Coordinates of N, CA and C in Angstrom, one line a residue:
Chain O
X104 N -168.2 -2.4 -109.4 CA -168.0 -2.3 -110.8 C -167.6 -0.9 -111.2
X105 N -167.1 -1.1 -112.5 CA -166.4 0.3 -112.6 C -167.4 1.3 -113.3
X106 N -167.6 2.6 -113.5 CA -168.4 3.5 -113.9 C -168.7 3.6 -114.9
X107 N -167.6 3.4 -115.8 CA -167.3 3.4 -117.2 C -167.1 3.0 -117.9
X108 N -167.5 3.6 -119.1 CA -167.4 2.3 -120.5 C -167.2 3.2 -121.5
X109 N -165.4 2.1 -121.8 CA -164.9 2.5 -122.9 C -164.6 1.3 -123.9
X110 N -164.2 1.9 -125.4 CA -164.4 0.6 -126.2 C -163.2 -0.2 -126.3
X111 N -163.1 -0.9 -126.6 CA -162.2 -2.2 -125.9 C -160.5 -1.6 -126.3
X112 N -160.4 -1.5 -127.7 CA -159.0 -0.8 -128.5 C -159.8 0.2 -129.5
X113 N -158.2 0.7 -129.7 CA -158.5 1.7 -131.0 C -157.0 1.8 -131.8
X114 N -156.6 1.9 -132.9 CA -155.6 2.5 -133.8 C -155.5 3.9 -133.7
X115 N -154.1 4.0 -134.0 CA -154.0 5.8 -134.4 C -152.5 5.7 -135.0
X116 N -152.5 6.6 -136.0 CA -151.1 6.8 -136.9 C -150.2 7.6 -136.7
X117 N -149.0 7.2 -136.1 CA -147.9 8.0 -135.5 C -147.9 9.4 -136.0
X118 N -148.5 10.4 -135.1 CA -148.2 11.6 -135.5 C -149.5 12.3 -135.2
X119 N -150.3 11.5 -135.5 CA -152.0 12.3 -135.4 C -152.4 12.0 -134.3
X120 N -153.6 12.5 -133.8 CA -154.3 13.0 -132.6 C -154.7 11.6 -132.3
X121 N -154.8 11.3 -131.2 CA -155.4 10.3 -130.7 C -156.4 10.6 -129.7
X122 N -157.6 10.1 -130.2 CA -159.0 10.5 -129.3 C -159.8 9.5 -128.5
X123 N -159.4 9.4 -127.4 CA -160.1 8.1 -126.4 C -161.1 8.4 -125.9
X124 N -162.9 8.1 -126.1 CA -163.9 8.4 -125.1 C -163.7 7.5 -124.4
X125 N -164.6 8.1 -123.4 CA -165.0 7.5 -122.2 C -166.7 7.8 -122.1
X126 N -167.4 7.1 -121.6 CA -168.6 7.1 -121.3 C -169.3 6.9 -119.4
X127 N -169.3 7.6 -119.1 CA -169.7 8.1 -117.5 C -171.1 8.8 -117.7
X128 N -171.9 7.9 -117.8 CA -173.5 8.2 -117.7 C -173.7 8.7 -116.1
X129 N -173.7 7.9 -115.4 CA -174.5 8.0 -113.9 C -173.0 8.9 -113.4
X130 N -172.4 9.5 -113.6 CA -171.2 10.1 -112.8 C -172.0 11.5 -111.6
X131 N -171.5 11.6 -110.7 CA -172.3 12.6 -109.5 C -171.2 13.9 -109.7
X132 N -171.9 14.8 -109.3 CA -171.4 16.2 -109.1 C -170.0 16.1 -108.5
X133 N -169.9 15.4 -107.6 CA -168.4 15.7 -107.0 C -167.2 14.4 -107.1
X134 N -167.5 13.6 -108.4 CA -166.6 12.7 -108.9 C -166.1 13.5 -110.3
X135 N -164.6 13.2 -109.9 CA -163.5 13.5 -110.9 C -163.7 12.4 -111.9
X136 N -163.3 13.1 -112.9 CA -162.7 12.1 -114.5 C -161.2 12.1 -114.3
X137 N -160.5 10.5 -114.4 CA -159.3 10.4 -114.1 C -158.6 9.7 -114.9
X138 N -157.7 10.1 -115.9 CA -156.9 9.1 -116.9 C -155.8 8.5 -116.4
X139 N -155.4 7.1 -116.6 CA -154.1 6.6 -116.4 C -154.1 5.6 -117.4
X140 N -152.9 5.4 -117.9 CA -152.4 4.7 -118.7 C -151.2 3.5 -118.1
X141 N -151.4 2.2 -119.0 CA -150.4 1.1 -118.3 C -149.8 0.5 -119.5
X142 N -148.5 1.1 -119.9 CA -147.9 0.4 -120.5 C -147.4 -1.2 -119.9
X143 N -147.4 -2.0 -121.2 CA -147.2 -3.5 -120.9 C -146.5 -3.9 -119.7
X144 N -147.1 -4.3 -118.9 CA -146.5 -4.6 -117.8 C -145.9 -3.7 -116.5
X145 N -146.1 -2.4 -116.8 CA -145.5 -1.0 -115.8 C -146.7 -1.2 -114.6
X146 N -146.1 -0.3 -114.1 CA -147.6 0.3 -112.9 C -148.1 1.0 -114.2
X147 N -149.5 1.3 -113.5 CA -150.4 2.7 -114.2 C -149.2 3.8 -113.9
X148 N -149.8 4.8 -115.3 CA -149.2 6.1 -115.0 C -150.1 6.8 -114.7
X149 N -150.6 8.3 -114.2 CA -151.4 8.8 -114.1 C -151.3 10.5 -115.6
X150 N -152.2 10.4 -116.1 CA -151.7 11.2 -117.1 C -152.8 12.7 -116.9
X151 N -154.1 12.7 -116.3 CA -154.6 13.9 -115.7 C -155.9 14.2 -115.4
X152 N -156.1 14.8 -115.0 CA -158.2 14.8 -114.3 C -158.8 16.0 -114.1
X153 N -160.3 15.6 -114.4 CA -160.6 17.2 -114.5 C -161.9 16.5 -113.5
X154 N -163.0 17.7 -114.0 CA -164.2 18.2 -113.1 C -165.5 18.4 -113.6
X155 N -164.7 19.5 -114.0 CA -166.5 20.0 -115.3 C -165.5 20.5 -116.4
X156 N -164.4 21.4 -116.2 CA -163.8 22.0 -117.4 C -162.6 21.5 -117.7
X157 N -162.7 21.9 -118.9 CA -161.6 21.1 -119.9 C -159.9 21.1 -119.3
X158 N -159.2 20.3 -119.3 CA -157.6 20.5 -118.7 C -156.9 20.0 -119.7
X159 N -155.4 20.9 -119.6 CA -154.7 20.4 -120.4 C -153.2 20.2 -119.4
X160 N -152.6 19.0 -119.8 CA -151.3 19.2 -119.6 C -149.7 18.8 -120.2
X161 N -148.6 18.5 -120.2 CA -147.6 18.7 -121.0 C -148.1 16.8 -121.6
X162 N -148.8 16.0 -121.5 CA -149.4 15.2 -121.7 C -150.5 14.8 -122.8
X163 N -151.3 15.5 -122.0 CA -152.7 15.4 -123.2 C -153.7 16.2 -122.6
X164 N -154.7 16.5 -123.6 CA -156.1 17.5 -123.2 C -157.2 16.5 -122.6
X165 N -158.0 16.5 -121.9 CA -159.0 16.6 -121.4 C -160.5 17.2 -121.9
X166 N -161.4 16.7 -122.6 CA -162.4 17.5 -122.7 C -163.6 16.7 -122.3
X167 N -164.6 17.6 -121.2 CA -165.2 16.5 -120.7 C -167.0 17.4 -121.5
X168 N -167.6 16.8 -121.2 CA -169.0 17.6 -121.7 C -169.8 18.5 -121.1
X169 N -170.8 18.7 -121.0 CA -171.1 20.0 -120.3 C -172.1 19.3 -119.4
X170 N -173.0 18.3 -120.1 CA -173.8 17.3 -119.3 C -172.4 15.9 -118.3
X171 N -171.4 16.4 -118.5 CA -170.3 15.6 -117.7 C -170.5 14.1 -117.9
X172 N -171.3 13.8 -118.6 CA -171.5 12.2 -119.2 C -170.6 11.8 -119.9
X173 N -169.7 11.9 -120.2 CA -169.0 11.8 -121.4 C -167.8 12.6 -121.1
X174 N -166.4 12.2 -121.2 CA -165.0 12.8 -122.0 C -164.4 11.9 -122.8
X175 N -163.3 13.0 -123.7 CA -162.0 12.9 -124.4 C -161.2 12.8 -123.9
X176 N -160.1 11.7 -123.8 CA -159.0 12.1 -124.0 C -158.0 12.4 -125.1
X177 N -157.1 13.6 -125.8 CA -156.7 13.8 -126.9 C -155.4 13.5 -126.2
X178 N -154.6 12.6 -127.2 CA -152.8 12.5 -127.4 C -152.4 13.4 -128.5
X179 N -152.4 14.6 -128.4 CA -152.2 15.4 -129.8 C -151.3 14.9 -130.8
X180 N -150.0 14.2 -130.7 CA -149.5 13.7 -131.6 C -148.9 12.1 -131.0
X181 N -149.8 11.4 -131.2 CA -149.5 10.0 -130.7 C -148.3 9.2 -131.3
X182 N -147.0 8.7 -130.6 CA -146.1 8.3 -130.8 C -146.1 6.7 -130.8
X183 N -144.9 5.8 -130.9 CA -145.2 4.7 -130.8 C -145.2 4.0 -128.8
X184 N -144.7 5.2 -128.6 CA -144.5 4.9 -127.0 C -145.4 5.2 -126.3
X185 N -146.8 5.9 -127.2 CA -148.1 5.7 -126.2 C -148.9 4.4 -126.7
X186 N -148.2 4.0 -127.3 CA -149.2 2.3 -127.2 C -149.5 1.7 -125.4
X187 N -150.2 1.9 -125.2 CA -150.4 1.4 -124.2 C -152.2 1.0 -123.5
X188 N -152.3 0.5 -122.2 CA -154.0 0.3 -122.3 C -154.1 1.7 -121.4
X189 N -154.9 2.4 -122.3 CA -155.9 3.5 -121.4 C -157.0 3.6 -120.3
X190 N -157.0 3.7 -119.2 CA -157.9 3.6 -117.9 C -158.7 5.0 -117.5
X191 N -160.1 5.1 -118.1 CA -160.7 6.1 -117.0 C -161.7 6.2 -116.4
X192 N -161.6 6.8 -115.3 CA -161.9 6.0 -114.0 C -162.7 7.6 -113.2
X193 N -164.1 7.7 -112.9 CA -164.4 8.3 -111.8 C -164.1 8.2 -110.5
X194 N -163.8 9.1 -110.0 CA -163.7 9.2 -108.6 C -164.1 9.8 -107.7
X195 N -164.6 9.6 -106.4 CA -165.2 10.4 -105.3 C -164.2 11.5 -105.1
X196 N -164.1 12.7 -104.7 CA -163.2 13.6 -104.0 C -164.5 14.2 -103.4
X197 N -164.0 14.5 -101.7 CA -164.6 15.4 -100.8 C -164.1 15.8 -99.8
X198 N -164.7 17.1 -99.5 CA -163.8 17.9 -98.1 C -163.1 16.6 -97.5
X199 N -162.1 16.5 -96.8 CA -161.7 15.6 -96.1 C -161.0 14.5 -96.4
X200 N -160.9 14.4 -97.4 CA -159.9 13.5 -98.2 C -160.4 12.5 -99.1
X201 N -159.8 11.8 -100.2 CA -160.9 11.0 -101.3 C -160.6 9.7 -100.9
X202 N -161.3 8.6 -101.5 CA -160.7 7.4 -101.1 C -159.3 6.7 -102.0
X203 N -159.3 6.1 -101.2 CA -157.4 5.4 -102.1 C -157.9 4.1 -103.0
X204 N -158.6 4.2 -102.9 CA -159.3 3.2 -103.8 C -160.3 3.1 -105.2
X205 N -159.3 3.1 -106.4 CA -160.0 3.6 -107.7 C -160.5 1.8 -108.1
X206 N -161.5 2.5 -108.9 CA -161.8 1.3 -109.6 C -161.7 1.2 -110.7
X207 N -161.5 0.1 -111.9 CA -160.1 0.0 -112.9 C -161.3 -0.9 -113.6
X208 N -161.7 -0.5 -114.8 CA -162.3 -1.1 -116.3 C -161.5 -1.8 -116.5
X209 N -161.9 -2.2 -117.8 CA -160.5 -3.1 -118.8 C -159.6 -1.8 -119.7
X210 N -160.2 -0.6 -119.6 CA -160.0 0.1 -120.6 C -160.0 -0.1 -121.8
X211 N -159.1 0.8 -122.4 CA -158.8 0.5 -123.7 C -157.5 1.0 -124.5
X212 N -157.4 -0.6 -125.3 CA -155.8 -1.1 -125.2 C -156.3 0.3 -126.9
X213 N -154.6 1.1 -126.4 CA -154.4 1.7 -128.1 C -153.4 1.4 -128.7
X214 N -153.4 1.4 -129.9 CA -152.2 1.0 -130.8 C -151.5 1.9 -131.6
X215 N -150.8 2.4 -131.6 CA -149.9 3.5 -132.4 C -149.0 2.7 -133.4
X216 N -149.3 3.2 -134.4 CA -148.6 2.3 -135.6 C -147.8 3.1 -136.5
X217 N -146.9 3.0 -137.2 CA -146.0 3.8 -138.3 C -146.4 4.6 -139.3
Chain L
X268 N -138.2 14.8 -107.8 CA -138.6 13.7 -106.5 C -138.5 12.3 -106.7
X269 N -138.0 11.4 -106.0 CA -138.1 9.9 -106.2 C -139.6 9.2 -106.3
X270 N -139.6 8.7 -107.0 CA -141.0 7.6 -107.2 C -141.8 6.7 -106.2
X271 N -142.5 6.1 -106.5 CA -142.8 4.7 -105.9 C -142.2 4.0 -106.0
X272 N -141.4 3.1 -105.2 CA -140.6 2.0 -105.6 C -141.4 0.6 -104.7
X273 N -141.1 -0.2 -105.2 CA -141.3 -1.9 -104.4 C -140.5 -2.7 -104.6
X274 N -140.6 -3.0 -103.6 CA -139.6 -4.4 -103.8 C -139.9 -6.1 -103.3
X275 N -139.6 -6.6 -103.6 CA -138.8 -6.9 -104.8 C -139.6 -7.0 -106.3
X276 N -139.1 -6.8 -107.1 CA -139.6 -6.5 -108.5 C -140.5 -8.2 -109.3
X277 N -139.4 -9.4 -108.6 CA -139.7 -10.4 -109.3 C -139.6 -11.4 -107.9
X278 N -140.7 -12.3 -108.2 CA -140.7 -12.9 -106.6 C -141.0 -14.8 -107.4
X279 N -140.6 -15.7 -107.0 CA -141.1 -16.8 -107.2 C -141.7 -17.6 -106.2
X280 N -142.5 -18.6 -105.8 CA -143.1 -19.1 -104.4 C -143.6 -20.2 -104.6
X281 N -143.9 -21.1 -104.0 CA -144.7 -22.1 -103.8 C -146.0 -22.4 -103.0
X282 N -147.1 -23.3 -104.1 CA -147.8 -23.1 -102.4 C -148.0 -23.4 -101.1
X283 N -148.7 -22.5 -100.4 CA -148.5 -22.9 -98.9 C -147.6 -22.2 -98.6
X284 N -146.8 -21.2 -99.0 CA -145.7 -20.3 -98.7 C -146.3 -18.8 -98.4
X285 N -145.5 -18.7 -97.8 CA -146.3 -17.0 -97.2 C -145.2 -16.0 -98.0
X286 N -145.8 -14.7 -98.3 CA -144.9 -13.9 -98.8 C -145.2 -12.2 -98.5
X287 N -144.0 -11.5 -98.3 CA -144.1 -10.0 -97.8 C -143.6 -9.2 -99.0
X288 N -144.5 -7.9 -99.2 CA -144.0 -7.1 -100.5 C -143.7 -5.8 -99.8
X289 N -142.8 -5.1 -100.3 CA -142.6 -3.7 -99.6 C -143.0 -2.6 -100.5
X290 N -142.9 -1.7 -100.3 CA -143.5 -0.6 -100.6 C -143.1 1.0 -100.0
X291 N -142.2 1.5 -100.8 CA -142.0 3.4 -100.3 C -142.7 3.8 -101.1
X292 N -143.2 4.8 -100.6 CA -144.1 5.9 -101.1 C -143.5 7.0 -101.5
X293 N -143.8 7.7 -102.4 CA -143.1 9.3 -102.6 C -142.8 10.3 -101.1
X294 N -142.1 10.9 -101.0 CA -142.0 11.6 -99.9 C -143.0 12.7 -99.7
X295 N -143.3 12.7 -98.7 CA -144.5 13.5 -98.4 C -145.5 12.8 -98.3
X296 N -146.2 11.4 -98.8 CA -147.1 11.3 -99.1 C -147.3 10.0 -98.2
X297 N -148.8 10.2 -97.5 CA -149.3 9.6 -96.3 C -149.9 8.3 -96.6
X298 N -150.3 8.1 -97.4 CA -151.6 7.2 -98.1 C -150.7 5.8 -99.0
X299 N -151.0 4.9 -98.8 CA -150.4 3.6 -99.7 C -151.7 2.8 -100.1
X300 N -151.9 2.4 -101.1 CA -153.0 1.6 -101.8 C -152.1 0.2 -102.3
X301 N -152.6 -0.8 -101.9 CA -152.8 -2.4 -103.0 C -153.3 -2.4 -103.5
X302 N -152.8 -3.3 -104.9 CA -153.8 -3.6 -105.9 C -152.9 -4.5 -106.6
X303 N -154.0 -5.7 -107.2 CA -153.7 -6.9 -107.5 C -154.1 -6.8 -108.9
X304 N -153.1 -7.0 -110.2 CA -153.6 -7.3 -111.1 C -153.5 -8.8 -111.7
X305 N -154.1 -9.0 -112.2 CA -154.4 -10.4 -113.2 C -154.8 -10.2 -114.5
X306 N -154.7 -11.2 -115.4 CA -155.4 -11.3 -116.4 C -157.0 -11.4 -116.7
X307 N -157.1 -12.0 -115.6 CA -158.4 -12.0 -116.1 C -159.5 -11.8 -114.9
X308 N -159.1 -10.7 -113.9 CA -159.7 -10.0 -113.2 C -159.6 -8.5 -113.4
X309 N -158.4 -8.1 -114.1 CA -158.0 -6.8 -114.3 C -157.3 -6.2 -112.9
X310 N -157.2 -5.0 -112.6 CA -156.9 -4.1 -111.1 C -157.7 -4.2 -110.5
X311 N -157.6 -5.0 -109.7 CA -158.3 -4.8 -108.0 C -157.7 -4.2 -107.2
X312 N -158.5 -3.3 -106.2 CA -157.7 -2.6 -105.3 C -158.7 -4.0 -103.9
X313 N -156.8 -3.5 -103.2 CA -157.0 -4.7 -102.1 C -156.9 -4.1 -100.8
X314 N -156.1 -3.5 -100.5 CA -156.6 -2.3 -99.0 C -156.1 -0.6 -99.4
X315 N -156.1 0.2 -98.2 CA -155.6 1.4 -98.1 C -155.2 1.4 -96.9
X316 N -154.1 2.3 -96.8 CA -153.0 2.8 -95.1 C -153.2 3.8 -95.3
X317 N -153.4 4.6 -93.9 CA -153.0 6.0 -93.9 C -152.4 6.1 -92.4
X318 N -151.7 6.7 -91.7 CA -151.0 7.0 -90.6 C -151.6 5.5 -89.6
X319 N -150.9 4.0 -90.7 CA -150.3 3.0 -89.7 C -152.1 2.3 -89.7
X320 N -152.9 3.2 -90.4 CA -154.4 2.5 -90.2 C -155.1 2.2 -91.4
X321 N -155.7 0.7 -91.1 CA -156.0 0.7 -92.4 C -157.2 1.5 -92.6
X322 N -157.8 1.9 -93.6 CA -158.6 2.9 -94.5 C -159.7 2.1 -95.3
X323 N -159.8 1.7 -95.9 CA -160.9 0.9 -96.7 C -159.8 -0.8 -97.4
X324 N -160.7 -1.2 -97.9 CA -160.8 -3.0 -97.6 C -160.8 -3.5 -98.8
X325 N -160.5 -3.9 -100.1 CA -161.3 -5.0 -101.0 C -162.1 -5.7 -100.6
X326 N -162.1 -6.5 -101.7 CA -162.7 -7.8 -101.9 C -161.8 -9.2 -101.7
X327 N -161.0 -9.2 -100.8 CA -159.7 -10.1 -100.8 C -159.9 -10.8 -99.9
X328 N -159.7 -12.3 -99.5 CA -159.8 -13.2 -98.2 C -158.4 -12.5 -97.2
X329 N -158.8 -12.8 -96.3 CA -158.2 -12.8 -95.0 C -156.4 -12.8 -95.0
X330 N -156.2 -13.6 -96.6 CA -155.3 -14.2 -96.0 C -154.5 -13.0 -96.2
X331 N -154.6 -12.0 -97.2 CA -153.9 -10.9 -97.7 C -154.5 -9.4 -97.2
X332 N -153.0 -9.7 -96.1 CA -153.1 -8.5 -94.7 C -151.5 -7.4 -95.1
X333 N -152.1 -6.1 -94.2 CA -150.8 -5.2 -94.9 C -150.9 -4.2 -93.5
X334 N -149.8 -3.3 -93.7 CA -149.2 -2.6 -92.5 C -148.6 -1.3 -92.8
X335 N -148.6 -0.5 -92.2 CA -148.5 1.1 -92.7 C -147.2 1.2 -91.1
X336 N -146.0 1.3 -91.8 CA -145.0 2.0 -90.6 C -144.9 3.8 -90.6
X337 N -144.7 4.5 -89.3 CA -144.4 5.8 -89.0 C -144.1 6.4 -90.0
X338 N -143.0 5.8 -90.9 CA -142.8 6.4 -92.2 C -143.1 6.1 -93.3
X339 N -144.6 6.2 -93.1 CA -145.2 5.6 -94.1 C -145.4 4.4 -95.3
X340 N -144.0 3.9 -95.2 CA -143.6 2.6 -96.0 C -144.7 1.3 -95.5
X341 N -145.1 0.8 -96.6 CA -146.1 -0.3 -96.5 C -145.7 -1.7 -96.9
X342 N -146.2 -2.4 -96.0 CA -145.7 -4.2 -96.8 C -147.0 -4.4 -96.9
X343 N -147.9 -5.4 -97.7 CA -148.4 -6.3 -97.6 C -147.8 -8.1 -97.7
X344 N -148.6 -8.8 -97.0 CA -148.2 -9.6 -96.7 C -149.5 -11.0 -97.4
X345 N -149.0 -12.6 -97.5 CA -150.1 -13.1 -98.5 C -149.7 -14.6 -98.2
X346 N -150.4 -15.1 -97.0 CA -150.1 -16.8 -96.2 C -151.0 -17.4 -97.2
X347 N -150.3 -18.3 -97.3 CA -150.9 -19.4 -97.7 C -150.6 -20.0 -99.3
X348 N -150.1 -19.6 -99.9 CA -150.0 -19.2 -101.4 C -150.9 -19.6 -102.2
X349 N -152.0 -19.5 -103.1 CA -152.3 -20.3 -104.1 C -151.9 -19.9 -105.6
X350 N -152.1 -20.7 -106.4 CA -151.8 -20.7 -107.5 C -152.3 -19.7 -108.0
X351 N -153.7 -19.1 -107.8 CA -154.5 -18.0 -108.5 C -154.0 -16.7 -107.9
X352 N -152.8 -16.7 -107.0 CA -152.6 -15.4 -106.3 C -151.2 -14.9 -107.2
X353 N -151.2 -15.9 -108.4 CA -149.9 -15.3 -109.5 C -150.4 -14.3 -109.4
X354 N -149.7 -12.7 -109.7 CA -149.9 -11.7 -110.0 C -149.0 -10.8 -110.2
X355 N -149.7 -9.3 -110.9 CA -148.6 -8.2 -110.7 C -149.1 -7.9 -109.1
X356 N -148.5 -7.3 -108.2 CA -149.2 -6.5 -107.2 C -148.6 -5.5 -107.0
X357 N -149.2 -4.3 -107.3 CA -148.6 -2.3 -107.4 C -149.5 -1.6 -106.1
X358 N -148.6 -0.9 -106.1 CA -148.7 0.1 -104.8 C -148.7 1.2 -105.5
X359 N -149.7 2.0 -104.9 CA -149.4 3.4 -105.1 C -149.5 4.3 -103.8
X360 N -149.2 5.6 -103.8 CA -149.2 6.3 -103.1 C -149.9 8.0 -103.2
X361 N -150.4 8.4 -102.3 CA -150.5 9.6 -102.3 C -150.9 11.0 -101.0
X362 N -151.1 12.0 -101.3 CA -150.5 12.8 -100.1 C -151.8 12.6 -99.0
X363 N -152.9 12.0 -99.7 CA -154.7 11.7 -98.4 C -154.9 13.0 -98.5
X364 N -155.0 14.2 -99.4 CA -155.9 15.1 -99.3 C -156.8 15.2 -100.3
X365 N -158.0 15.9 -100.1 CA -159.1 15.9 -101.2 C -158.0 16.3 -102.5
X366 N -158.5 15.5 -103.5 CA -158.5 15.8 -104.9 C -157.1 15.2 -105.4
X367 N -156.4 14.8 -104.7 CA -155.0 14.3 -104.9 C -154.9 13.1 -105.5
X368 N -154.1 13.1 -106.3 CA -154.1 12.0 -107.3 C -152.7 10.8 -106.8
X369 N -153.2 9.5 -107.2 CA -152.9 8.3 -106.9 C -151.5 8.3 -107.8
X370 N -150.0 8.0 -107.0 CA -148.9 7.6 -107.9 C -148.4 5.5 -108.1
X371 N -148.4 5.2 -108.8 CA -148.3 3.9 -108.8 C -146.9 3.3 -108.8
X372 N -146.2 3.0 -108.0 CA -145.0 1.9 -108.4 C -145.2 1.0 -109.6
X373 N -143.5 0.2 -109.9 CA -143.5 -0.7 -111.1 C -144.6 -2.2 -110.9
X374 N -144.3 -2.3 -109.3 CA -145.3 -3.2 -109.6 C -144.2 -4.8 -109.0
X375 N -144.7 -5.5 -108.0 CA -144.1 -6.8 -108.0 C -144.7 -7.7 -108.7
X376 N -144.4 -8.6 -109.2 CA -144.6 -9.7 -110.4 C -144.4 -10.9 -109.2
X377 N -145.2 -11.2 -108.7 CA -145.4 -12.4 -107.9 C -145.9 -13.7 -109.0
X378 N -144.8 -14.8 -108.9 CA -145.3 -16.2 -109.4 C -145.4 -17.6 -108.6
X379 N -146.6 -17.7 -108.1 CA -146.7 -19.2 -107.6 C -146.8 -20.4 -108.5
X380 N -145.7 -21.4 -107.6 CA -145.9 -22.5 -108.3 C -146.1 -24.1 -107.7

């Protein structure tokens, strides 16, 4: 089963920030927070992942919490082409390589509107 | 860099038909993942390759087996056909070192009928 729980959809108005939690209660010291996104019918895309501290990329920010139970993902200005379902997903990484095998919520579908 | 690609993109079958999906990986990168999506299972991941071996396993029957070549390119493969095996099925790929992140192809659209 997957780690996380996120709420099912959300709205956001073309132009404003778009703010996705995620909820990772039980997450362990050496599991990543990992965003991907799947527009209708695409592969997943992978959009970015952090640790303990906040990341940002030509994408979107990352803010995870200090008790690591909990991140954001922010779309600083959400378009209509990020409509898509949001996925995030803990993952194992350790010396020696992580596994190739993520595990996939339902996420949550967002809607960008005019 | 070139992407994940698979092929073929759109597949139609019958059942009781066997079927093979391909899969390149980005260059450089050692590792190929399955995964089956549906509607109403979501993403499942179905095996992992790394240099020709498989790596970890789903939850998948027997019938859906896969293969890692020298250059890394992956088929999986799916005897028997049933109706419930309609699906997208995506590959991804990535380099098998700690912390490296998963690239996903478009994804084959497999339809049994």
């Amino acid at each position: 089963d997957a780690k996380t729980t996120q709420p099912p959809s959300m709205d956001c108005a073309e132009g404003r920030a778009a703010n996705l939690p995620c909820n990772h209660s039980t997450i362990s010291g050496n599991e990543y927070v990992y965003w991907y996104r799947q527009i209708h019918s695409q592969g997943p895309q992978y959009i970015i992942h952090g640790l303990k501290n906040n990341e940002t990329n030509e994408m979107a920010s990352l803010i995870i919490t200090e008790d690591r139970k909990s991140s954001t993902l922010i779309l600083p200005h959400a378009t209509l082409r990020d409509t898509a379902v949001y996925y995030c997903i803990v993952r194992l990484s350790h010396y020696g390589g992580s596994q190739g095998n993520l595990i996939f919520g339902k996420g949550t579908k967002l809607s960008v509107k005019p | 860099k070139a992407g994940v690609t698979q092929t073929p993109r759109y597949l139609i079958k019958t059942r009781g038909q066997q079927v093979t999906l391909s899969c390149s990986p980005i260059s450089g990168h050692r590792s190929v993942s399955w995964y089956q999506q549906t509607p109403g299972q979501g993403l499942q991941f179905l095996f992992e390759y790394f240099s020709e071996t498989q790596r970890n396993k789903g939850n998948f029957p027997g019938r859906f087996s896969g293969r890692q070549f020298s250059n890394s390119r992956s088929e999986m493969n799916v005897s028997t056909l049933e109706l419930g095996d309609s699906a997208l099925y995506l590959c991804a790929s990535r380099v098998a070192q700690s912390t490296d992140t998963q690239y996903f192809g478009p994804g084959t659209r497999l339809t049994v009928l």
